[in-house]
mmCIF file of C-alpha atoms and ligand atoms in Angstrom:
data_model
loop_
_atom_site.group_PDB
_atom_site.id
_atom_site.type_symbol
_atom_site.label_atom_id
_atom_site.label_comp_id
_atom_site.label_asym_id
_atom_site.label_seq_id
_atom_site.Cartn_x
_atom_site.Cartn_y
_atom_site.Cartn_z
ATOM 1 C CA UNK A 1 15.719 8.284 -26.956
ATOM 2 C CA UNK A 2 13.087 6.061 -25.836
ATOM 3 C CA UNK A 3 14.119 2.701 -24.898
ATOM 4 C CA UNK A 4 11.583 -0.106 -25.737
ATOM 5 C CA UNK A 5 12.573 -3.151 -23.521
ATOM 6 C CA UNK A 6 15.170 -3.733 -21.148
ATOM 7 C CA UNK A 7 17.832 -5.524 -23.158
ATOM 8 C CA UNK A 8 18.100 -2.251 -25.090
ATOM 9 C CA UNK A 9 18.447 0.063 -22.273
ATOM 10 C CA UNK A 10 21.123 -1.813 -20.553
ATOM 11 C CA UNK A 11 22.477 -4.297 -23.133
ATOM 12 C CA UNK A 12 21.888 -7.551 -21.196
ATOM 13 C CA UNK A 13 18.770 -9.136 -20.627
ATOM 14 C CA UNK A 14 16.838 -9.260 -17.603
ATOM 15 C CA UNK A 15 16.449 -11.250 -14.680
ATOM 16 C CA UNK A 16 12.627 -11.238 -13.976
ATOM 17 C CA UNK A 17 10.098 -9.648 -15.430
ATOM 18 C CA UNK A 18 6.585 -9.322 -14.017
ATOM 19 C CA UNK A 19 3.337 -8.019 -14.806
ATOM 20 C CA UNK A 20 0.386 -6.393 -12.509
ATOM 21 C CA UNK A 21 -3.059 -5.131 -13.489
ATOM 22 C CA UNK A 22 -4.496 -1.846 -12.282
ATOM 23 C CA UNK A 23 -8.000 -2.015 -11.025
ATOM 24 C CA UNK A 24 -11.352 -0.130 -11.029
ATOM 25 C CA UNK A 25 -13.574 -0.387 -7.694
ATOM 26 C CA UNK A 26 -17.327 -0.967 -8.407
ATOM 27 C CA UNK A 27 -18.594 0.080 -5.048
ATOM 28 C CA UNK A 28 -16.977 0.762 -1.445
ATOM 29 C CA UNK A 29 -14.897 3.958 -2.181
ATOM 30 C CA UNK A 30 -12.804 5.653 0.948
ATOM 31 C CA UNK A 31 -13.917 2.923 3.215
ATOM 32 C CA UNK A 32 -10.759 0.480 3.142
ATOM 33 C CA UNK A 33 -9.213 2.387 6.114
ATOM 34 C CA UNK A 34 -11.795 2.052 8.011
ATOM 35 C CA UNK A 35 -12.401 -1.892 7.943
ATOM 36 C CA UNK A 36 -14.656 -1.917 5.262
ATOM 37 C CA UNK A 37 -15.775 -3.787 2.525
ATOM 38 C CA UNK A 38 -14.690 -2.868 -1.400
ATOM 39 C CA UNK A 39 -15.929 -4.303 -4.634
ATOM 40 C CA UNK A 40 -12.835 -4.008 -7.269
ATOM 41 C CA UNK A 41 -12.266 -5.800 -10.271
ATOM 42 C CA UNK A 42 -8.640 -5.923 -12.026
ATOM 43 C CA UNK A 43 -8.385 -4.061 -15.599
ATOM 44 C CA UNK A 44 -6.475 -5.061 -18.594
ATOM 45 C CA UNK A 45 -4.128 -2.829 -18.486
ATOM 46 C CA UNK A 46 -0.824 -3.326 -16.701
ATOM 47 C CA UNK A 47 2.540 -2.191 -15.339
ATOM 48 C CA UNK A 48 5.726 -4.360 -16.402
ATOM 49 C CA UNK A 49 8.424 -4.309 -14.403
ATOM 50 C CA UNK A 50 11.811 -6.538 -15.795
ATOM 51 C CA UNK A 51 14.903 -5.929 -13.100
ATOM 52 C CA UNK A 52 18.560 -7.256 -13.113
ATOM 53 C CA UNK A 53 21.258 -6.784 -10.981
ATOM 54 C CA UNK A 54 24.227 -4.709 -11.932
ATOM 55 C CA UNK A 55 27.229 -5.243 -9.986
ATOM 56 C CA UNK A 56 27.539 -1.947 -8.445
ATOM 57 C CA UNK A 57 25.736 -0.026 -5.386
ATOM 58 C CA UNK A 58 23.535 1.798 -7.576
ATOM 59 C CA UNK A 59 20.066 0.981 -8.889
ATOM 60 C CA UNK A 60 19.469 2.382 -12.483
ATOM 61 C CA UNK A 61 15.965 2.992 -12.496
ATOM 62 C CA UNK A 62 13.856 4.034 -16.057
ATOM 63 C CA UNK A 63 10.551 4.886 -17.013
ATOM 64 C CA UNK A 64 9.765 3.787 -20.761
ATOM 65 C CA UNK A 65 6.455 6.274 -20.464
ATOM 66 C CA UNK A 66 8.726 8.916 -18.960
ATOM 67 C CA UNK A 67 11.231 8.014 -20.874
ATOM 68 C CA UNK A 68 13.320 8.890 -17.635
ATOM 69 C CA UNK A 69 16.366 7.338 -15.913
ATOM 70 C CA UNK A 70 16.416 7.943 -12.354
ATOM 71 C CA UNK A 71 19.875 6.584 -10.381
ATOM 72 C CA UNK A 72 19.238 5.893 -6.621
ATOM 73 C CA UNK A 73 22.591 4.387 -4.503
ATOM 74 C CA UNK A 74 21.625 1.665 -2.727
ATOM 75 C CA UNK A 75 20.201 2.457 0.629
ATOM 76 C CA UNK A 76 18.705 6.212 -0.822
ATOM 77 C CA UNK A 77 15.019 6.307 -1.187
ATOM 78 C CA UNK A 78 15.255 8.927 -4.583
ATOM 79 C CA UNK A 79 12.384 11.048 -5.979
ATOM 80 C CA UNK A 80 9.996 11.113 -9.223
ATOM 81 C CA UNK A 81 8.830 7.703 -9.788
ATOM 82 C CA UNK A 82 12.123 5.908 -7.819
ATOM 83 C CA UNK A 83 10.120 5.109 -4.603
ATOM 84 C CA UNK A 84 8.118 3.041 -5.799
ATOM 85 C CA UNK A 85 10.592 0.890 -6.817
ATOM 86 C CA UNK A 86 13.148 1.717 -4.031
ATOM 87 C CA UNK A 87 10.659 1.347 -1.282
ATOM 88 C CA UNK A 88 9.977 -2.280 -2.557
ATOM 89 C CA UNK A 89 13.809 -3.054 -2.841
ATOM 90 C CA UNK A 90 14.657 -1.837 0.752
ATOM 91 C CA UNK A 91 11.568 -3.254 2.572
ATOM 92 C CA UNK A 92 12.705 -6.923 0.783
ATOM 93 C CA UNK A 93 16.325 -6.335 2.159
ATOM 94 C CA UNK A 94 17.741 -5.383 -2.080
ATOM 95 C CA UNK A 95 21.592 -4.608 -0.557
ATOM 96 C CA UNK A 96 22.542 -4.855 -4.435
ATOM 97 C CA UNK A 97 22.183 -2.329 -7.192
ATOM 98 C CA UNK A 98 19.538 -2.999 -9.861
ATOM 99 C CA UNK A 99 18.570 -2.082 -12.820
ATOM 100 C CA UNK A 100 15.047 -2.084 -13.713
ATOM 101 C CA UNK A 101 12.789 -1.133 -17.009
ATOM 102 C CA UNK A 102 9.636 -0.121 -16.296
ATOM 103 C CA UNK A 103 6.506 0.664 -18.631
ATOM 104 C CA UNK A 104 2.761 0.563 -17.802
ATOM 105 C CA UNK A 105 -0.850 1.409 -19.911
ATOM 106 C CA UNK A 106 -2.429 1.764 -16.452
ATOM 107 C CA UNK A 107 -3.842 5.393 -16.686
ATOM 108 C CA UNK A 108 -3.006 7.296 -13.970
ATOM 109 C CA UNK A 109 -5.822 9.072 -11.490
ATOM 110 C CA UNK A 110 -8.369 6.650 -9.629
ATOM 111 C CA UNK A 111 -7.256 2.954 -11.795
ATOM 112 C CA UNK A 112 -4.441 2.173 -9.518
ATOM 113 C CA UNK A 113 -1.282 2.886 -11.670
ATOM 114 C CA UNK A 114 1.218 3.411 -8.162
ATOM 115 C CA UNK A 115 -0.233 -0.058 -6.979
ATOM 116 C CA UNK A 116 0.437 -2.143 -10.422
ATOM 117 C CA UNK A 117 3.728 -0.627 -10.518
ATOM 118 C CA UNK A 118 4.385 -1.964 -6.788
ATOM 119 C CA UNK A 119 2.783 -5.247 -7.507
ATOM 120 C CA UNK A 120 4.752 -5.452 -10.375
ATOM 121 C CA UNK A 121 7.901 -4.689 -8.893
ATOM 122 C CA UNK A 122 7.635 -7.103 -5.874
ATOM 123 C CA UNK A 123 6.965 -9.547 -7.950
ATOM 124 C CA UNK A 124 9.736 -9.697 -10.121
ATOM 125 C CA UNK A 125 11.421 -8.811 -7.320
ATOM 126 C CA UNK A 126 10.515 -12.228 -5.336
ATOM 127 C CA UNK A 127 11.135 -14.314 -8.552
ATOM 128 C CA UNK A 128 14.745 -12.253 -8.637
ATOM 129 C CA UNK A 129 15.359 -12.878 -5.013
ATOM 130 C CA UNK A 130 13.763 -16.092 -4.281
ATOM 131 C CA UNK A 131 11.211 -14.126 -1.390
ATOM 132 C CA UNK A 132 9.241 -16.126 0.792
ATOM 133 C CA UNK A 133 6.009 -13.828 -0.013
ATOM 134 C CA UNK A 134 2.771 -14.809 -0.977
ATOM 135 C CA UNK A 135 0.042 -12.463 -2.800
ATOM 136 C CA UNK A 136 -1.627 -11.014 -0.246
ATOM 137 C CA UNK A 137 2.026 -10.696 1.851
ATOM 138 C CA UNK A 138 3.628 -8.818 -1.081
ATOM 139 C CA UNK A 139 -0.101 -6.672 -1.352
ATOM 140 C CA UNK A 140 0.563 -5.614 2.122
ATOM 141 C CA UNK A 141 4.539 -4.646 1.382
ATOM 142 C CA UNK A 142 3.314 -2.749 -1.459
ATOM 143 C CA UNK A 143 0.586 -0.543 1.293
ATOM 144 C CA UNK A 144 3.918 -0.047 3.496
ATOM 145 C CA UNK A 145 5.518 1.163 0.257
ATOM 146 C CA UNK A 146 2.925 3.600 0.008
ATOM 147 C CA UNK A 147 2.797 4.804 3.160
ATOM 148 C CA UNK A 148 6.494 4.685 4.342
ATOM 149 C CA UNK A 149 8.099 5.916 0.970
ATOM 150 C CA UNK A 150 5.726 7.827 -0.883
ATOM 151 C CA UNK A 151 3.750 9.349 1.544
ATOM 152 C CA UNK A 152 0.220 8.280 1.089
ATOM 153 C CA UNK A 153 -1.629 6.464 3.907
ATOM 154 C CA UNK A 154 -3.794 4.344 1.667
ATOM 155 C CA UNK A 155 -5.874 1.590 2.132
ATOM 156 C CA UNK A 156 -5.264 -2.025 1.607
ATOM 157 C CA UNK A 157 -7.685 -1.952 -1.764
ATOM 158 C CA UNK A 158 -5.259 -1.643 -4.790
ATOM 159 C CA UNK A 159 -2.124 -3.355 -3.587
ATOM 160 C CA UNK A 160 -4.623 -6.609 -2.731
ATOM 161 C CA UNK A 161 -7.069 -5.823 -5.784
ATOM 162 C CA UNK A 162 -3.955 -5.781 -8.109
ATOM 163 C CA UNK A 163 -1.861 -8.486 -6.403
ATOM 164 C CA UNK A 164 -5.349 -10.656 -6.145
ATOM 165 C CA UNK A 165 -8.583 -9.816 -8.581
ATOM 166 C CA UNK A 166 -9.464 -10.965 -11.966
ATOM 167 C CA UNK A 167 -10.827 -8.760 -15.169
ATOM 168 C CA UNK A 168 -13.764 -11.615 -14.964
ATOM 169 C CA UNK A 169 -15.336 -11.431 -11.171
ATOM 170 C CA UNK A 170 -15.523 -8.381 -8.944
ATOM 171 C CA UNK A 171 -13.212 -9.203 -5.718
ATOM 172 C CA UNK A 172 -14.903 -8.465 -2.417
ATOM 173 C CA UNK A 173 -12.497 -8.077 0.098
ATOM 174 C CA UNK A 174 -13.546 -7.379 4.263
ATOM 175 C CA UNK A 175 -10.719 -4.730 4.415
ATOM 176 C CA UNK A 176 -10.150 -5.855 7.988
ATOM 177 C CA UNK A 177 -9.940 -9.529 8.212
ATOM 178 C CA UNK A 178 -8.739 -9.625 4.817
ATOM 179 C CA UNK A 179 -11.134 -12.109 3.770
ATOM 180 C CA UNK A 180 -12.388 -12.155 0.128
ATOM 181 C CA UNK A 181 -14.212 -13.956 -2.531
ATOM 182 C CA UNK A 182 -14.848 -13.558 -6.431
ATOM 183 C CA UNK A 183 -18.652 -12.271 -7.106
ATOM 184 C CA UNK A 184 -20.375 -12.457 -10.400
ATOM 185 C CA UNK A 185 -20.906 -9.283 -11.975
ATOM 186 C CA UNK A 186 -25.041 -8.217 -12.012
ATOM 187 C CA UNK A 187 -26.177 -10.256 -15.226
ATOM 188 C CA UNK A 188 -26.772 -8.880 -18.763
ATOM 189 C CA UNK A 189 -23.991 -5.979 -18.058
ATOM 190 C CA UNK A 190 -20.829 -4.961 -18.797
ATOM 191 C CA UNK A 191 -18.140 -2.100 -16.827
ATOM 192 C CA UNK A 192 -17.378 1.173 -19.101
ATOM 193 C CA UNK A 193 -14.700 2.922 -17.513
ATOM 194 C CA UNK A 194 -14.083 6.693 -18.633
ATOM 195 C CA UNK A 195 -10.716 8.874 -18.040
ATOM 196 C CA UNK A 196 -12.204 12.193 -17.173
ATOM 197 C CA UNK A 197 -9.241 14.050 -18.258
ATOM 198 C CA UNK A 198 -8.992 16.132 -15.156
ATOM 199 C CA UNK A 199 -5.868 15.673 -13.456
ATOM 200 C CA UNK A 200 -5.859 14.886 -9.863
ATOM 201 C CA UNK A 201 -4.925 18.042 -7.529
ATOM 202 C CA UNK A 202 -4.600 17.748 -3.780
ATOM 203 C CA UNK A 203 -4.797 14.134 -4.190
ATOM 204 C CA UNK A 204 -2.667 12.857 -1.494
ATOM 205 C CA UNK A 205 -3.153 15.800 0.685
ATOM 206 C CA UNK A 206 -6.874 15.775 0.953
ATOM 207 C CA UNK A 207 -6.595 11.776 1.026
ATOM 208 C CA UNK A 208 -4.777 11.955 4.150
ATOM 209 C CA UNK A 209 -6.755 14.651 5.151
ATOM 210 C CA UNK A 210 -10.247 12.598 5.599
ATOM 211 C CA UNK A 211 -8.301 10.126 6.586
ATOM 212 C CA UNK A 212 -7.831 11.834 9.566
ATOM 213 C CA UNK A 213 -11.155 13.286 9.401
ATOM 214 C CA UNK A 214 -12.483 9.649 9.672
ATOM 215 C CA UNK A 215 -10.299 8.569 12.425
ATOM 216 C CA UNK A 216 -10.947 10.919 14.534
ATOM 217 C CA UNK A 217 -14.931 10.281 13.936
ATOM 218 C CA UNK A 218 -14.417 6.686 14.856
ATOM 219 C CA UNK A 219 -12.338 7.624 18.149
ATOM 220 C CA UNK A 220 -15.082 10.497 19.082
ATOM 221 C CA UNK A 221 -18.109 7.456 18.239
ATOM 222 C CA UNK A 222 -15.636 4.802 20.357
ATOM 223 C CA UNK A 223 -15.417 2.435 18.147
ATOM 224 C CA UNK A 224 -12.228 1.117 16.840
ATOM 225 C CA UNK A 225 -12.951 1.736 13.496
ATOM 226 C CA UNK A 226 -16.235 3.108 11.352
ATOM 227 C CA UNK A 227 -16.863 -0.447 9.993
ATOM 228 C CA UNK A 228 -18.169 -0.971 13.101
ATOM 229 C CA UNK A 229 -21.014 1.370 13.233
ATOM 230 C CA UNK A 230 -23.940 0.099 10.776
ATOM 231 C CA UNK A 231 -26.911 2.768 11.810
ATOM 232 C CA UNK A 232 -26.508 5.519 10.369
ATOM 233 C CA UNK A 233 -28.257 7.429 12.696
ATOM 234 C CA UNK A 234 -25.007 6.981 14.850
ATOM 235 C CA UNK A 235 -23.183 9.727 13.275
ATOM 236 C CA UNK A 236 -25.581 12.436 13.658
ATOM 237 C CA UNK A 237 -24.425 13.471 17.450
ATOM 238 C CA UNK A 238 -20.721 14.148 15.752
ATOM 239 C CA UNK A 239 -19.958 18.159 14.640
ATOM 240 C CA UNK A 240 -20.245 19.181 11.313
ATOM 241 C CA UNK A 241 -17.750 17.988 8.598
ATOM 242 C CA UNK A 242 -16.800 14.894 10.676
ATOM 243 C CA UNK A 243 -20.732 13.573 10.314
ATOM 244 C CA UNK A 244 -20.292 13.934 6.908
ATOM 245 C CA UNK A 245 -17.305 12.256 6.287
ATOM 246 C CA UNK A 246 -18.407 9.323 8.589
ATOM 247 C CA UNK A 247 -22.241 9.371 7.169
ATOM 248 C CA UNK A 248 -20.466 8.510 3.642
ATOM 249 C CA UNK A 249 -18.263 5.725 5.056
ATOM 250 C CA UNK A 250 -20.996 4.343 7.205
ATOM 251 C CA UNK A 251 -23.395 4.527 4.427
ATOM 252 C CA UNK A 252 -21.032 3.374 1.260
ATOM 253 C CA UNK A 253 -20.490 0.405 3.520
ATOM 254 C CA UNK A 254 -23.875 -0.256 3.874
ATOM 255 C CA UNK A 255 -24.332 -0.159 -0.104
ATOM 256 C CA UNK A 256 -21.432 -2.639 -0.402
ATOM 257 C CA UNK A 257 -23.303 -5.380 2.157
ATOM 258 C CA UNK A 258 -26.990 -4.304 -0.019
ATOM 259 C CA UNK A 259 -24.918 -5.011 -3.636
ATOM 260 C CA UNK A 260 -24.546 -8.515 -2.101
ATOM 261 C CA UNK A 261 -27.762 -9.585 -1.217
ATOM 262 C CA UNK A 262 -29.543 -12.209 -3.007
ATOM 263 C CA UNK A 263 -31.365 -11.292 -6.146
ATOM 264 C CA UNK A 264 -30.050 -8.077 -7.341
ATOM 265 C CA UNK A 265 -29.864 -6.969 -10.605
ATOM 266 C CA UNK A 266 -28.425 -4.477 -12.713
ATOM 267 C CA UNK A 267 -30.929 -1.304 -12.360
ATOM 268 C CA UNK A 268 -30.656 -2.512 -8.308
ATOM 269 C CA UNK A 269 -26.495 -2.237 -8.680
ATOM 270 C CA UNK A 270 -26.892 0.613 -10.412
ATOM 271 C CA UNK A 271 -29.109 2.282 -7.998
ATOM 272 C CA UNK A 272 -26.324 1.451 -5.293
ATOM 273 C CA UNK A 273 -23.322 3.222 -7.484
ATOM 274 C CA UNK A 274 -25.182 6.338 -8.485
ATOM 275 C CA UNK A 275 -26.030 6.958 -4.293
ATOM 276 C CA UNK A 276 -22.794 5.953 -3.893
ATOM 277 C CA UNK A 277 -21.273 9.181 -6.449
ATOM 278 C CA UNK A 278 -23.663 11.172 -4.594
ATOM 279 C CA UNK A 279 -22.422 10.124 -1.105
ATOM 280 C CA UNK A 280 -18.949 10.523 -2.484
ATOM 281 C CA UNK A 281 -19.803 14.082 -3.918
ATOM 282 C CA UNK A 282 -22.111 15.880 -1.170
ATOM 283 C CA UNK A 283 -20.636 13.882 2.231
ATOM 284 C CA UNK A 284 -17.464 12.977 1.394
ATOM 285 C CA UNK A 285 -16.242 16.124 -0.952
ATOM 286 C CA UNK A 286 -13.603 14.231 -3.125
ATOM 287 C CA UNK A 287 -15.514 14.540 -6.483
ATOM 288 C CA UNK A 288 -14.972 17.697 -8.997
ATOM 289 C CA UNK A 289 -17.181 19.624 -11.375
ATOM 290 C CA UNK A 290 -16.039 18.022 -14.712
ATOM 291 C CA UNK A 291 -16.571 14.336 -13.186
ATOM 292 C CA UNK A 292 -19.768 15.296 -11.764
ATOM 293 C CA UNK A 293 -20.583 16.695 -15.458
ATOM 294 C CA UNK A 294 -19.561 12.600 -16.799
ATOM 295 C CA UNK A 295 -20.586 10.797 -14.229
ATOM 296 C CA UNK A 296 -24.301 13.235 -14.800
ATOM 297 C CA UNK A 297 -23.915 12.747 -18.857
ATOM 298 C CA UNK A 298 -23.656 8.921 -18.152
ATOM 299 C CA UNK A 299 -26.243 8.507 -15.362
ATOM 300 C CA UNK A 300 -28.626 9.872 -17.634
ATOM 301 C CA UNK A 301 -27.925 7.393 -20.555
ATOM 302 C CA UNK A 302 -30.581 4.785 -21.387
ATOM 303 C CA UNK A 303 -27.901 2.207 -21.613
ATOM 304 C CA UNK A 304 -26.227 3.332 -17.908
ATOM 305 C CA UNK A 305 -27.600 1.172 -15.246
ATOM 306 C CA UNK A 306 -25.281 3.384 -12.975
ATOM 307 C CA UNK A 307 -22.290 5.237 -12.828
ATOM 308 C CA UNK A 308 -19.610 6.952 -10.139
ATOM 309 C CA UNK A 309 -16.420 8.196 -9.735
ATOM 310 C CA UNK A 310 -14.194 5.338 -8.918
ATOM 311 C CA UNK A 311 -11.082 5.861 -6.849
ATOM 312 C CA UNK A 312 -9.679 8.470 -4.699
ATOM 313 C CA UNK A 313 -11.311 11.233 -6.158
ATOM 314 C CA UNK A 314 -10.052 14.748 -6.530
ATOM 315 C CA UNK A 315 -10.474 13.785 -10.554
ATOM 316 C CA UNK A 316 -9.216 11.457 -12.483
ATOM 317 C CA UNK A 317 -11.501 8.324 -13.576
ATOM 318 C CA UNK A 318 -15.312 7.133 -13.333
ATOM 319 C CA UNK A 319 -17.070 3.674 -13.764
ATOM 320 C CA UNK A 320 -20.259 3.100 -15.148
ATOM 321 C CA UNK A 321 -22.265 -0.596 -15.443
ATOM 322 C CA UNK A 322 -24.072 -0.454 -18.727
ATOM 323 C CA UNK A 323 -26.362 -2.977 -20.831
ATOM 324 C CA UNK A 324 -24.163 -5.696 -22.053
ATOM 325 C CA UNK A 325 -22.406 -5.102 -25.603
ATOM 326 C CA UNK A 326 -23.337 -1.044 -25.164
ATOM 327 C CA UNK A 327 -20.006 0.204 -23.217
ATOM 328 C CA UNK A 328 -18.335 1.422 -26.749
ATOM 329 C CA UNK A 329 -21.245 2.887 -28.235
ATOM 330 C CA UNK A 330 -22.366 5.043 -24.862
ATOM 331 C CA UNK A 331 -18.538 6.272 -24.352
ATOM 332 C CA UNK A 332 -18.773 7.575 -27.369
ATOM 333 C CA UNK A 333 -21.884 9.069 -27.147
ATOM 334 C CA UNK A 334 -21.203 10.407 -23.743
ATOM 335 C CA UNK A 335 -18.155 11.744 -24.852
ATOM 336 C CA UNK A 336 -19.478 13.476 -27.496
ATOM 337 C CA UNK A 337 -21.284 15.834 -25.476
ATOM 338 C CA UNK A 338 -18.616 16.036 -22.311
ATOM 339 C CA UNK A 339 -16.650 19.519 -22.322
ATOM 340 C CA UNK A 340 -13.110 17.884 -21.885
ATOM 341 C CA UNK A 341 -11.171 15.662 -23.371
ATOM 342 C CA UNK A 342 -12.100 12.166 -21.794
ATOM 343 C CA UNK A 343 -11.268 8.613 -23.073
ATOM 344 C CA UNK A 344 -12.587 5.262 -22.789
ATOM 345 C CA UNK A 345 -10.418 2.769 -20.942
ATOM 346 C CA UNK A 346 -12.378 -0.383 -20.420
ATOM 347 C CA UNK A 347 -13.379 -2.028 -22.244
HETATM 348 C C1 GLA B 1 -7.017 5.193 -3.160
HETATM 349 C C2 GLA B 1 -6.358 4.375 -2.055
HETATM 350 C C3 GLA B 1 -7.218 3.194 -1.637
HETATM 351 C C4 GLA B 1 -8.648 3.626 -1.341
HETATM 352 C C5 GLA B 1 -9.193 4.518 -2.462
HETATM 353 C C6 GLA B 1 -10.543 5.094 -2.120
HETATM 354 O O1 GLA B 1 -7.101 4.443 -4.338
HETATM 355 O O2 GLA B 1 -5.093 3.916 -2.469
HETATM 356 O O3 GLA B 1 -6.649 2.546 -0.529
HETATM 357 O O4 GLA B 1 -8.733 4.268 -0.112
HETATM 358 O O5 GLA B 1 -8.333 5.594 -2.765
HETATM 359 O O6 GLA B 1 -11.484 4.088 -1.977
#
């Protein structure tokens, strides 16, 4: 049976509870492991994490959406959803067993769901535990998370945009100093963001895949990382595949800097995400057919100033900016006429 808050699944209540948004990125996709800039903006929709301690050298782990319990000894790393949370517990020194109740309305596939639920958990976690962590030290635990427990080698994006951004601003963060600042969203529009439906496949393997791809680019061009390179033009002495992959990072970090200049707009913003879907499509080969087919349906709406996939790719979820007060009203037209089953997420 499905337990609805944590004093019903383990008949005490908890010792912290803590909330963190997912996010949707605007512009600057697959360039935040290569020192580049990214535009996200938190979403309302968020992963709760409450956790107690239990006396005994297990951690009792469940998933209200999975309605799962998952029991981990202390020390053991688990499977399913548990490293998320166990990778957070050992890399903040947890020698005790806990018990934690987890739920989330994050979507999962491109909005960020693994980070919230990281985010989430450290920070309950460092009210639990008293840690000496501040937000963009616990965003950082939650990459090493990633990478150490479950096996992705993201980027710093959604750990800091969750740990860091607002629903209000867009955060633009230098993905290598770690710099950042709120900017304004272009005036007289509002973000639509669309679930495609599509499930991601290959996710983390072809993630770690250009990763590598990218890497080796940089290492080939001698540069520490791809941020550095800002002419284009650089890439074209590297072999096929690899001058794709680092034409779309040079490029999408070009439209990041060209989002920021002064005076533009909306159509100009717009401009920059709907290159950017095509970079991310043709170049960078992390799109699919049925998000092309949305992120097509919505690009071609009067109300669309632009529109992309937003995240790692592979499927999952697209962002579009549209006239202010017309997000509803063009989901649902755009659905209308999409051949899967797709849902409007924000706002
Ligand atoms: C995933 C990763 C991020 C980032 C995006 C692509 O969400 O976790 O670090 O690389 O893909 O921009």
């Amino acid at each position: 049976m499905t337990h609805t808050s944590y004093e019903e699944a383990f008949g005490r209540a908890p010792q912290a509870t803590a909330q963190a948004p997912g996010r949707v990125n605007l512009l600057g996709e697959h360039t935040d492991y290569q020192g580049g800039f990214v535009l996200p903006t938190a979403i309302p929709q968020q992963a709760t994490v409450a956790l107690g301690r239990n006396g005994t050298d297990e951690h009792v782990l469940y998933s209200a959406n999975l309605d799962q319990t998952i029991r981990v000894p202390v020390g053991e790393v688990g499977s399913g959803f548990a490293p998320y949370l166990t990778g957070c517990f050992a890399l903040s020194g947890v020698q005790e067993g806990l018990n934690a109740f987890i739920t989330s309305d994050v979507p999962s596939g491109g909005l960020s769901s693994s980070a919230a639920l990281e985010v989430a958990t450290l920070r309950a976690l460092r009210d639990l535990a008293d840690l000496d962590l501040d937000d963009v030290a616990l965003a950082l635990r939650g990459v090493q998370v990633e990478h150490e427990f479950v096996g992705v080698k993201c980027g710093v994006m959604d750990q800091m945009a969750s740990s860091l951004a607002d629903t209000r601003t867009m955060l633009l963060i230098d993905t290598r100093s770690l710099d950042r600042r709120a900017v304004p969203f272009p005036a007289g529009a509002e973000v639509l963001v669309i679930d495609s439906g599509v499930p991601r496949r290959l996710a983390e393997s072809g993630y770690n895949e250009r990763r590598a791809q990218v890497e080796e680019a940089a290492r080939l061009l001698g540069v520490p990382q791809l941020r550095d390179v800002t002419d284009p033009a650089a890439v074209e002495t590297l072999p096929p595949i690899l001058r794709e992959r680092a034409r779309h990072v040079v490029t999408e970090n070009n439209r990041v800097l060209a989002a920021l200049e002064p005076g533009v707009d909306a159509v100009r913003f717009g401009q920059l995400m709907n290159a950017s879907h095509a970079s991310l499509k043709g170049d960078y080969a992390v799109s699919h057919e049925r998000v092309d087919e949305l992120v097509a349906l919505l690009q071609a709406h009067p109300d669309v100033y632009g529109a992309r996939m937003t995240g790692a790719g592979f499927g999952g979820a697209v962002v579009a900016l549209v006239r202010q007060g017309q997000a509803t009203a063009t989901a649902q037209a755009v659905l209308a006429g999409y051949s899967e089953q797709g849902s409007q997420v924000v706002p």
